[in-house]
CSV table of C-alpha atoms in Angstrom, one decimal:
chain,number,residue,atom,x,y,z
A,1,UNK,CA,-134.1,11.3,-96.7
A,2,UNK,CA,-132.9,12.9,-93.5
A,3,UNK,CA,-134.9,16.0,-94.2
A,4,UNK,CA,-138.1,13.9,-94.7
A,5,UNK,CA,-137.4,12.1,-91.4
A,6,UNK,CA,-136.9,15.4,-89.6
A,7,UNK,CA,-140.1,16.8,-91.0
A,8,UNK,CA,-142.0,13.7,-90.0
A,9,UNK,CA,-140.6,13.8,-86.5
A,10,UNK,CA,-141.7,17.5,-86.2
A,11,UNK,CA,-145.2,16.6,-87.2
A,12,UNK,CA,-145.4,13.7,-84.8
A,13,UNK,CA,-144.1,15.8,-81.9
A,14,UNK,CA,-146.7,18.5,-82.7
A,15,UNK,CA,-149.6,16.0,-82.7
A,16,UNK,CA,-148.3,13.9,-79.8
A,17,UNK,CA,-146.4,16.3,-77.6
A,18,UNK,CA,-143.9,14.7,-75.3
A,19,UNK,CA,-143.8,15.7,-71.6
A,20,UNK,CA,-146.5,16.8,-69.3
A,21,UNK,CA,-148.7,19.6,-70.2
A,22,UNK,CA,-148.9,22.6,-67.9
A,23,UNK,CA,-152.3,23.8,-66.9
A,24,UNK,CA,-152.7,27.2,-65.1
A,25,UNK,CA,-155.7,27.2,-62.8
A,26,UNK,CA,-157.3,30.1,-60.8
A,27,UNK,CA,-158.5,29.5,-57.3
A,28,UNK,CA,-162.1,29.6,-58.4
A,29,UNK,CA,-161.4,26.9,-61.1
A,30,UNK,CA,-159.7,24.7,-58.5
A,31,UNK,CA,-162.7,25.0,-56.2
A,32,UNK,CA,-165.1,24.2,-58.9
A,33,UNK,CA,-163.2,21.1,-60.0
A,34,UNK,CA,-162.7,19.9,-56.4
A,35,UNK,CA,-166.4,20.1,-55.8
A,36,UNK,CA,-167.0,17.6,-58.6
A,37,UNK,CA,-163.8,15.5,-58.4
A,38,UNK,CA,-162.7,15.2,-54.8
A,39,UNK,CA,-163.3,11.9,-53.0
A,40,UNK,CA,-164.6,13.6,-49.9
A,41,UNK,CA,-167.3,15.5,-51.9
A,42,UNK,CA,-168.3,12.3,-53.7
A,43,UNK,CA,-168.7,10.4,-50.4
A,44,UNK,CA,-170.9,13.2,-49.1
A,45,UNK,CA,-173.1,13.0,-52.2
A,46,UNK,CA,-173.4,9.2,-51.8
A,47,UNK,CA,-174.3,9.6,-48.1
A,48,UNK,CA,-177.1,12.1,-49.1
A,49,UNK,CA,-178.4,9.7,-51.7
A,50,UNK,CA,-178.5,6.9,-49.2
A,51,UNK,CA,-180.4,9.1,-46.7
A,52,UNK,CA,-182.9,10.1,-49.4
A,53,UNK,CA,-183.5,6.4,-50.3
A,54,UNK,CA,-184.1,5.6,-46.6
A,55,UNK,CA,-186.6,8.5,-46.5
A,56,UNK,CA,-188.5,7.1,-49.5
A,57,UNK,CA,-188.5,3.6,-48.0
A,58,UNK,CA,-189.9,5.0,-44.7
A,59,UNK,CA,-192.7,6.9,-46.5
A,60,UNK,CA,-193.5,4.0,-48.7
A,61,UNK,CA,-194.1,1.8,-45.7
A,62,UNK,CA,-196.8,4.1,-44.5
A,63,UNK,CA,-198.8,3.7,-47.8
A,64,UNK,CA,-201.2,0.8,-48.5
A,65,UNK,CA,-199.3,-2.4,-49.3
A,66,UNK,CA,-200.6,-4.6,-52.1
A,67,UNK,CA,-200.2,-8.4,-52.3
A,68,UNK,CA,-201.2,-11.2,-54.4
A,69,UNK,CA,-201.2,-14.9,-53.3
A,70,UNK,CA,-202.4,-18.1,-55.0
A,71,UNK,CA,-202.6,-21.7,-54.3
A,72,UNK,CA,-203.2,-24.7,-56.5
A,73,UNK,CA,-203.9,-28.1,-54.9
A,74,UNK,CA,-204.1,-31.5,-56.5
A,75,UNK,CA,-204.5,-34.8,-54.7
A,76,UNK,CA,-205.6,-38.4,-55.3
A,77,UNK,CA,-208.8,-37.9,-53.3
A,78,UNK,CA,-210.7,-34.7,-54.2
A,79,UNK,CA,-213.2,-35.4,-51.4
A,80,UNK,CA,-210.6,-34.2,-48.8
A,81,UNK,CA,-210.2,-30.8,-50.5
A,82,UNK,CA,-211.2,-27.7,-48.5
A,83,UNK,CA,-213.2,-24.8,-49.9
A,84,UNK,CA,-210.1,-22.6,-50.2
A,85,UNK,CA,-207.5,-25.1,-51.2
A,86,UNK,CA,-207.5,-23.6,-54.7
A,87,UNK,CA,-207.5,-19.9,-54.5
A,88,UNK,CA,-206.1,-16.6,-55.8
A,89,UNK,CA,-206.2,-13.6,-53.5
A,90,UNK,CA,-205.5,-9.9,-54.1
A,91,UNK,CA,-205.0,-8.2,-50.7
A,92,UNK,CA,-204.5,-4.6,-49.5
A,93,UNK,CA,-203.0,-3.9,-46.1
A,94,UNK,CA,-202.7,-0.6,-44.3
A,95,UNK,CA,-201.2,0.2,-40.9
A,96,UNK,CA,-203.5,2.8,-39.4
A,97,UNK,CA,-202.6,6.2,-38.0
A,98,UNK,CA,-202.0,7.4,-35.4
A,99,UNK,CA,-200.9,4.4,-33.4
A,100,UNK,CA,-198.2,2.9,-35.7
A,101,UNK,CA,-194.6,4.0,-34.9
A,102,UNK,CA,-193.8,4.0,-38.6
A,103,UNK,CA,-195.4,7.4,-39.0
A,104,UNK,CA,-193.0,8.9,-36.6
A,105,UNK,CA,-190.1,7.0,-38.0
A,106,UNK,CA,-190.8,8.6,-41.3
A,107,UNK,CA,-190.4,12.0,-39.8
A,108,UNK,CA,-187.2,10.9,-38.1
A,109,UNK,CA,-185.8,9.8,-41.5
A,110,UNK,CA,-186.8,13.2,-42.9
A,111,UNK,CA,-184.7,14.9,-40.2
A,112,UNK,CA,-181.8,12.5,-40.9
A,113,UNK,CA,-182.1,13.3,-44.6
A,114,UNK,CA,-181.9,17.0,-43.9
A,115,UNK,CA,-178.9,16.3,-41.7
A,116,UNK,CA,-177.3,14.5,-44.7
A,117,UNK,CA,-178.0,17.5,-47.0
A,118,UNK,CA,-176.3,19.8,-44.5
A,119,UNK,CA,-173.4,17.3,-44.0
A,120,UNK,CA,-172.9,17.4,-47.8
A,121,UNK,CA,-172.6,21.2,-47.5
A,122,UNK,CA,-170.3,20.8,-44.6
A,123,UNK,CA,-168.1,18.4,-46.6
A,124,UNK,CA,-168.0,20.8,-49.5
A,125,UNK,CA,-166.8,23.5,-47.2
A,126,UNK,CA,-164.1,21.2,-45.8
A,127,UNK,CA,-163.0,20.5,-49.4
A,128,UNK,CA,-162.9,24.2,-50.2
A,129,UNK,CA,-160.8,25.0,-47.1
A,130,UNK,CA,-158.4,22.2,-48.0
A,131,UNK,CA,-158.1,23.5,-51.6
A,132,UNK,CA,-157.6,27.1,-50.4
A,133,UNK,CA,-154.9,26.2,-47.9
A,134,UNK,CA,-153.0,24.1,-50.5
A,135,UNK,CA,-153.4,26.9,-53.1
A,136,UNK,CA,-152.0,29.6,-50.6
A,137,UNK,CA,-149.2,27.3,-49.4
A,138,UNK,CA,-148.1,26.6,-53.0
A,139,UNK,CA,-148.1,30.3,-53.9
A,140,UNK,CA,-146.1,31.0,-50.7
A,141,UNK,CA,-143.6,28.4,-51.6
A,142,UNK,CA,-143.2,29.8,-55.1
A,143,UNK,CA,-142.7,33.3,-53.7
A,144,UNK,CA,-140.1,31.9,-51.2
A,145,UNK,CA,-138.3,30.3,-54.1
A,146,UNK,CA,-138.1,33.6,-55.9
A,147,UNK,CA,-136.9,35.3,-52.7
A,148,UNK,CA,-134.2,32.7,-52.1
A,149,UNK,CA,-133.0,33.0,-55.7
A,150,UNK,CA,-132.8,36.8,-55.4
A,151,UNK,CA,-130.8,36.5,-52.2
A,152,UNK,CA,-128.6,33.7,-53.6
A,153,UNK,CA,-127.7,36.1,-56.5
A,154,UNK,CA,-126.7,38.8,-54.0
A,155,UNK,CA,-124.5,36.4,-52.0
A,156,UNK,CA,-122.8,35.1,-55.1
A,157,UNK,CA,-122.0,38.7,-56.0
A,158,UNK,CA,-120.5,39.0,-52.6
A,159,UNK,CA,-118.5,35.8,-53.1
A,160,UNK,CA,-117.0,37.2,-56.3
A,161,UNK,CA,-115.4,39.8,-54.1
A,162,UNK,CA,-114.4,37.5,-51.3
A,163,UNK,CA,-112.7,34.7,-53.2
A,164,UNK,CA,-110.0,36.7,-55.1
A,165,UNK,CA,-109.4,38.7,-52.0
A,166,UNK,CA,-108.5,35.8,-49.7
A,167,UNK,CA,-107.4,32.9,-51.9
A,168,UNK,CA,-104.6,34.3,-53.9
A,169,UNK,CA,-101.3,33.4,-52.5
A,170,UNK,CA,-102.6,32.5,-49.0
A,171,UNK,CA,-104.8,30.0,-47.1
A,172,UNK,CA,-108.6,30.5,-47.2
A,173,UNK,CA,-109.8,32.9,-44.5
A,174,UNK,CA,-113.1,33.2,-42.6
A,175,UNK,CA,-114.8,35.4,-45.1
A,176,UNK,CA,-115.2,33.0,-48.1
A,177,UNK,CA,-116.2,30.2,-45.7
A,178,UNK,CA,-118.9,32.3,-44.2
A,179,UNK,CA,-120.4,33.2,-47.6
A,180,UNK,CA,-120.2,29.6,-48.8
A,181,UNK,CA,-122.0,28.4,-45.6
A,182,UNK,CA,-124.7,31.0,-46.3
A,183,UNK,CA,-125.0,29.7,-49.8
A,184,UNK,CA,-125.2,26.1,-48.6
A,185,UNK,CA,-127.9,27.0,-46.2
A,186,UNK,CA,-129.9,28.6,-49.0
A,187,UNK,CA,-129.4,25.4,-51.2
A,188,UNK,CA,-130.6,23.3,-48.2
A,189,UNK,CA,-133.7,25.5,-47.8
A,190,UNK,CA,-134.4,25.5,-51.5
A,191,UNK,CA,-134.2,21.6,-51.6
A,192,UNK,CA,-136.6,21.2,-48.8
A,193,UNK,CA,-138.9,23.8,-50.3
A,194,UNK,CA,-138.9,22.1,-53.7
A,195,UNK,CA,-139.8,18.7,-52.1
A,196,UNK,CA,-142.7,20.3,-50.1
A,197,UNK,CA,-144.0,22.1,-53.2
A,198,UNK,CA,-143.9,18.9,-55.3
A,199,UNK,CA,-145.9,17.1,-52.6
A,200,UNK,CA,-148.5,19.9,-52.3
A,201,UNK,CA,-148.9,20.2,-56.1
A,202,UNK,CA,-149.5,16.5,-56.4
A,203,UNK,CA,-152.1,16.6,-53.6
A,204,UNK,CA,-153.9,19.5,-55.1
A,205,UNK,CA,-153.8,17.9,-58.5
A,206,UNK,CA,-155.4,14.8,-57.1
A,207,UNK,CA,-158.2,16.8,-55.4
A,208,UNK,CA,-159.1,18.8,-58.4
A,209,UNK,CA,-158.9,15.7,-60.6
A,210,UNK,CA,-156.1,16.6,-63.1
A,211,UNK,CA,-155.0,13.7,-65.3
A,212,UNK,CA,-151.9,11.8,-64.4
A,213,UNK,CA,-148.8,13.6,-65.6
A,214,UNK,CA,-150.4,17.1,-65.9
A,215,UNK,CA,-148.3,19.8,-64.4
A,216,UNK,CA,-150.2,22.1,-62.1
A,217,UNK,CA,-149.7,25.8,-62.5
A,218,UNK,CA,-151.5,28.3,-60.3
A,219,UNK,CA,-152.5,31.9,-61.0
A,220,UNK,CA,-150.9,34.2,-58.4
A,221,UNK,CA,-152.9,36.4,-56.0
A,222,UNK,CA,-152.3,39.9,-54.9
A,223,UNK,CA,-155.6,41.0,-53.2
A,224,UNK,CA,-155.8,41.7,-49.5
A,225,UNK,CA,-159.5,41.3,-48.4
A,226,UNK,CA,-160.7,43.1,-45.3
A,227,UNK,CA,-161.7,41.4,-42.1
A,228,UNK,CA,-165.4,40.8,-41.3
A,229,UNK,CA,-167.5,43.2,-39.1
A,230,UNK,CA,-168.1,43.2,-35.3
A,231,UNK,CA,-171.2,41.1,-35.5
A,232,UNK,CA,-169.4,38.3,-37.4
A,233,UNK,CA,-169.1,35.8,-34.6
A,234,UNK,CA,-172.8,35.7,-33.7
A,235,UNK,CA,-173.8,35.4,-37.4
A,236,UNK,CA,-171.2,32.7,-37.9
A,237,UNK,CA,-172.6,30.6,-35.1
A,238,UNK,CA,-176.1,30.7,-36.4
A,239,UNK,CA,-174.9,29.8,-40.0
A,240,UNK,CA,-172.3,27.2,-39.2
A,241,UNK,CA,-172.9,24.0,-41.2
A,242,UNK,CA,-171.6,21.7,-38.5
A,243,UNK,CA,-173.9,23.1,-35.9
A,244,UNK,CA,-176.9,23.0,-38.3
A,245,UNK,CA,-176.1,19.3,-39.1
A,246,UNK,CA,-175.9,18.4,-35.4
A,247,UNK,CA,-179.1,20.3,-34.7
A,248,UNK,CA,-180.9,18.1,-37.2
A,249,UNK,CA,-179.4,15.0,-35.6
A,250,UNK,CA,-180.8,16.2,-32.2
A,251,UNK,CA,-184.2,16.6,-33.8
A,252,UNK,CA,-184.0,13.1,-35.3
A,253,UNK,CA,-183.1,11.7,-31.9
A,254,UNK,CA,-186.1,13.3,-30.3
A,255,UNK,CA,-188.4,11.7,-32.9
A,256,UNK,CA,-186.6,8.4,-32.2
A,257,UNK,CA,-187.8,8.6,-28.6
A,258,UNK,CA,-191.4,9.3,-29.7
A,259,UNK,CA,-191.3,6.4,-32.2
A,260,UNK,CA,-190.0,4.0,-29.5
A,261,UNK,CA,-192.8,5.1,-27.1
A,262,UNK,CA,-195.4,4.4,-29.8
A,263,UNK,CA,-194.5,0.7,-29.6
A,264,UNK,CA,-196.6,0.7,-26.4
A,265,UNK,CA,-199.8,1.7,-28.3
A,266,UNK,CA,-202.0,-0.8,-30.1
A,267,UNK,CA,-201.0,-1.7,-33.6
A,268,UNK,CA,-204.0,-1.3,-35.9
A,269,UNK,CA,-203.9,-3.0,-39.3
A,270,UNK,CA,-206.6,-2.9,-41.9
A,271,UNK,CA,-207.1,-5.7,-44.5
A,272,UNK,CA,-209.1,-5.9,-47.6
A,273,UNK,CA,-209.0,-9.2,-49.5
A,274,UNK,CA,-210.7,-10.1,-52.8
A,275,UNK,CA,-210.3,-13.7,-53.9
A,276,UNK,CA,-211.4,-16.6,-55.9
A,277,UNK,CA,-211.6,-19.9,-54.0
A,278,UNK,CA,-213.1,-23.4,-54.3
A,279,UNK,CA,-212.6,-27.1,-54.0
A,280,UNK,CA,-211.6,-27.3,-57.7
A,281,UNK,CA,-210.1,-24.8,-60.0
A,282,UNK,CA,-213.1,-24.9,-62.4
A,283,UNK,CA,-215.5,-24.3,-59.6
A,284,UNK,CA,-214.0,-21.2,-57.8
A,285,UNK,CA,-216.3,-18.4,-56.7
A,286,UNK,CA,-215.5,-14.8,-55.9
A,287,UNK,CA,-215.6,-13.2,-52.5
A,288,UNK,CA,-214.2,-10.4,-50.4
A,289,UNK,CA,-213.2,-9.9,-46.8
A,290,UNK,CA,-212.6,-6.7,-44.9
A,291,UNK,CA,-211.1,-6.7,-41.4
A,292,UNK,CA,-209.3,-4.5,-38.8
A,293,UNK,CA,-206.9,-6.2,-36.5
A,294,UNK,CA,-205.4,-4.9,-33.3
A,295,UNK,CA,-202.4,-6.0,-31.5
A,296,UNK,CA,-201.8,-4.7,-28.0
A,297,UNK,CA,-198.5,-5.3,-26.2
A,298,UNK,CA,-199.1,-6.7,-22.7
A,299,UNK,CA,-195.7,-8.0,-21.6
A,300,UNK,CA,-192.5,-7.8,-23.5
A,301,UNK,CA,-189.8,-8.4,-20.8
A,302,UNK,CA,-188.8,-4.7,-20.9
A,303,UNK,CA,-187.9,-4.6,-24.6
A,304,UNK,CA,-189.9,-1.4,-25.4
A,305,UNK,CA,-188.5,0.3,-22.2
A,306,UNK,CA,-185.0,-0.7,-23.3
A,307,UNK,CA,-185.6,0.8,-26.7
A,308,UNK,CA,-186.9,4.0,-25.2
A,309,UNK,CA,-183.9,4.2,-22.9
A,310,UNK,CA,-181.5,3.8,-25.8
A,311,UNK,CA,-183.2,6.6,-27.7
A,312,UNK,CA,-183.1,8.8,-24.7
A,313,UNK,CA,-179.4,8.1,-24.3
A,314,UNK,CA,-178.9,8.8,-28.0
A,315,UNK,CA,-180.7,12.2,-27.6
A,316,UNK,CA,-178.5,13.2,-24.7
A,317,UNK,CA,-175.4,12.1,-26.7
A,318,UNK,CA,-176.5,14.3,-29.6
A,319,UNK,CA,-177.2,17.2,-27.4
A,320,UNK,CA,-173.9,16.9,-25.7
A,321,UNK,CA,-172.2,16.7,-29.1
A,322,UNK,CA,-174.0,19.8,-30.2
A,323,UNK,CA,-172.8,21.8,-27.2
A,324,UNK,CA,-169.2,20.5,-27.7
A,325,UNK,CA,-169.4,21.5,-31.4
A,326,UNK,CA,-170.7,24.9,-30.5
A,327,UNK,CA,-167.9,25.5,-28.0
A,328,UNK,CA,-165.3,24.2,-30.5
A,329,UNK,CA,-166.7,26.4,-33.3
A,330,UNK,CA,-166.7,29.5,-31.0
A,331,UNK,CA,-163.1,28.8,-29.9
A,332,UNK,CA,-162.1,28.4,-33.5
A,333,UNK,CA,-163.8,31.5,-34.6
A,334,UNK,CA,-162.2,33.6,-31.9
A,335,UNK,CA,-158.8,32.1,-32.6
A,336,UNK,CA,-158.9,32.4,-36.3
A,337,UNK,CA,-160.1,36.0,-36.0
A,338,UNK,CA,-157.3,36.8,-33.6
A,339,UNK,CA,-154.7,35.2,-35.9
A,340,UNK,CA,-156.0,37.1,-38.9
A,341,UNK,CA,-155.6,40.4,-37.0
A,342,UNK,CA,-152.1,39.4,-36.0
A,343,UNK,CA,-151.1,38.4,-39.5
A,344,UNK,CA,-152.6,41.7,-40.8
A,345,UNK,CA,-150.4,43.7,-38.4
A,346,UNK,CA,-147.3,41.6,-39.1
A,347,UNK,CA,-147.6,42.0,-42.8
A,348,UNK,CA,-148.0,45.8,-42.5
A,349,UNK,CA,-144.9,46.0,-40.3
A,350,UNK,CA,-142.8,43.8,-42.6
A,351,UNK,CA,-144.0,45.8,-45.7
A,352,UNK,CA,-142.7,48.9,-44.0
A,353,UNK,CA,-139.4,47.3,-43.2
A,354,UNK,CA,-138.7,45.7,-46.6
A,355,UNK,CA,-137.3,48.8,-48.3
A,356,UNK,CA,-135.0,49.5,-45.4
A,357,UNK,CA,-133.6,45.9,-45.0
A,358,UNK,CA,-133.2,45.6,-48.8
A,359,UNK,CA,-131.2,48.9,-48.8
A,360,UNK,CA,-129.1,47.6,-45.9
A,361,UNK,CA,-128.4,44.3,-47.7
A,362,UNK,CA,-127.3,45.9,-51.0
A,363,UNK,CA,-125.3,48.6,-49.2
A,364,UNK,CA,-123.6,46.0,-47.0
A,365,UNK,CA,-122.4,44.1,-50.0
A,366,UNK,CA,-121.2,47.2,-51.8
A,367,UNK,CA,-119.4,48.5,-48.6
A,368,UNK,CA,-117.7,45.2,-48.1
A,369,UNK,CA,-116.4,45.2,-51.7
A,370,UNK,CA,-114.9,48.6,-50.9
A,371,UNK,CA,-113.4,47.3,-47.6
A,372,UNK,CA,-115.6,49.5,-45.4
A,373,UNK,CA,-117.6,46.7,-43.7
A,374,UNK,CA,-116.8,43.2,-42.3
A,375,UNK,CA,-118.2,39.9,-43.7
A,376,UNK,CA,-120.4,39.3,-40.7
A,377,UNK,CA,-122.2,42.6,-41.1
A,378,UNK,CA,-122.6,42.0,-44.8
A,379,UNK,CA,-123.9,38.5,-44.6
A,380,UNK,CA,-126.2,39.4,-41.7
A,381,UNK,CA,-127.7,42.2,-43.7
A,382,UNK,CA,-128.5,39.8,-46.6
A,383,UNK,CA,-129.9,37.2,-44.1
A,384,UNK,CA,-132.1,39.9,-42.5
A,385,UNK,CA,-133.4,40.8,-46.0
A,386,UNK,CA,-134.3,37.2,-46.8
A,387,UNK,CA,-136.0,36.7,-43.4
A,388,UNK,CA,-138.1,39.8,-43.9
A,389,UNK,CA,-139.1,38.7,-47.4
A,390,UNK,CA,-140.2,35.3,-46.1
A,391,UNK,CA,-141.9,36.7,-43.1
A,392,UNK,CA,-144.0,39.2,-45.1
A,393,UNK,CA,-145.1,36.4,-47.5
A,394,UNK,CA,-145.9,34.1,-44.5
A,395,UNK,CA,-148.0,36.8,-42.9
A,396,UNK,CA,-149.8,37.5,-46.2
A,397,UNK,CA,-150.7,33.9,-47.0
A,398,UNK,CA,-151.4,33.2,-43.3
A,399,UNK,CA,-153.9,36.0,-43.4
A,400,UNK,CA,-155.6,34.5,-46.5
A,401,UNK,CA,-155.7,31.1,-44.8
A,402,UNK,CA,-157.3,32.6,-41.7
A,403,UNK,CA,-160.0,34.2,-43.8
A,404,UNK,CA,-160.6,30.8,-45.5
A,405,UNK,CA,-160.9,29.2,-42.1
A,406,UNK,CA,-163.4,32.0,-41.0
A,407,UNK,CA,-165.4,31.2,-44.2
A,408,UNK,CA,-165.6,27.6,-43.3
A,409,UNK,CA,-166.7,28.3,-39.8
A,410,UNK,CA,-169.3,30.9,-40.8
A,411,UNK,CA,-171.3,28.9,-43.4
A,412,UNK,CA,-172.8,31.3,-45.9
A,413,UNK,CA,-172.5,34.4,-43.7
A,414,UNK,CA,-169.0,35.3,-45.0
A,415,UNK,CA,-167.9,35.3,-48.6
A,416,UNK,CA,-164.3,36.4,-49.4
A,417,UNK,CA,-163.2,37.5,-52.9
A,418,UNK,CA,-159.5,36.4,-53.2
A,419,UNK,CA,-159.2,37.1,-56.9
A,420,UNK,CA,-160.3,40.7,-57.2
């Protein structure tokens, strides 16, 4: 009976596994999932749909409008009925070009729709940058955990020598306390690192739309892409999605001024009515009417002038924002490029130092065990090795983050392959 129960439990556990499932994702997979699952990307898609609907509405208002109206009258004295008291009318109304401002408003909505499309691209690039930064930060944290574990092992090897040497038959000396403090510092750093990694993994899992309880595993990176060429900044400014979006908003603001100025022109409306009318429903006759009406603004207490002034102020605001964005993008490009060069240099220097500091750390522990070196020199050598390991990883992932930032600022003019 126990054997049957054990077999049944094994089958159930294989069909319904307990615990969270681990899912290893590459950077490209994370980016693809985020473009479909992230809240920011979805909001940009909704904003684009709204702008598209507003454009359709604006264009539809410029087309002929069809109406049907009818009236049925009954009274106790049919003698008082008028010829059109009983009627059914089919009407067509058209606002005539070029005086109606709706024609310009349609072009303005087109410009705003193009701005919404570019804003969706911009939001997608923001999501990509966020995903890349989280991906790089998580990998950096995992590498730091491995480095701390390696150094912790070396310190414990040192402690194995220190404890018997100073705790047998006498009070504890400085040497074991020094090593234990170094181990406690490593445990503190590891605890903070684990907390940060858990938070970043959860954030990235939410962005890429993983189900609740799924463990996020990332495929490591080892490539070191090269920096862009000398003409990169100029190309990036012309392709930046933020500047393109703001440029379309400036264009829309200009059209808004023109549309407001059109309110001063006559408003021409064409009507074509075809109806049946009569005193009684059984005696209605057919007829048609065509007319062109004109409405000319004479005095409006400055309403139109105020609208034009508002549109002009909006244009100046959008132009000022475009210049502010251009300066900000230029500063960010220059800063990110400079940081990337600095990280590239730092990583090269730390890579050159790593073999030497590792040799010093291992040799220091060995020499201390032989009594040829003090505890301060031995522990300082191990700490120097750990610091060099962490700084090299920080420079590497900092360089990748700088490239991701340059990608975001440059639109489509720069594409970096991180997974070669």
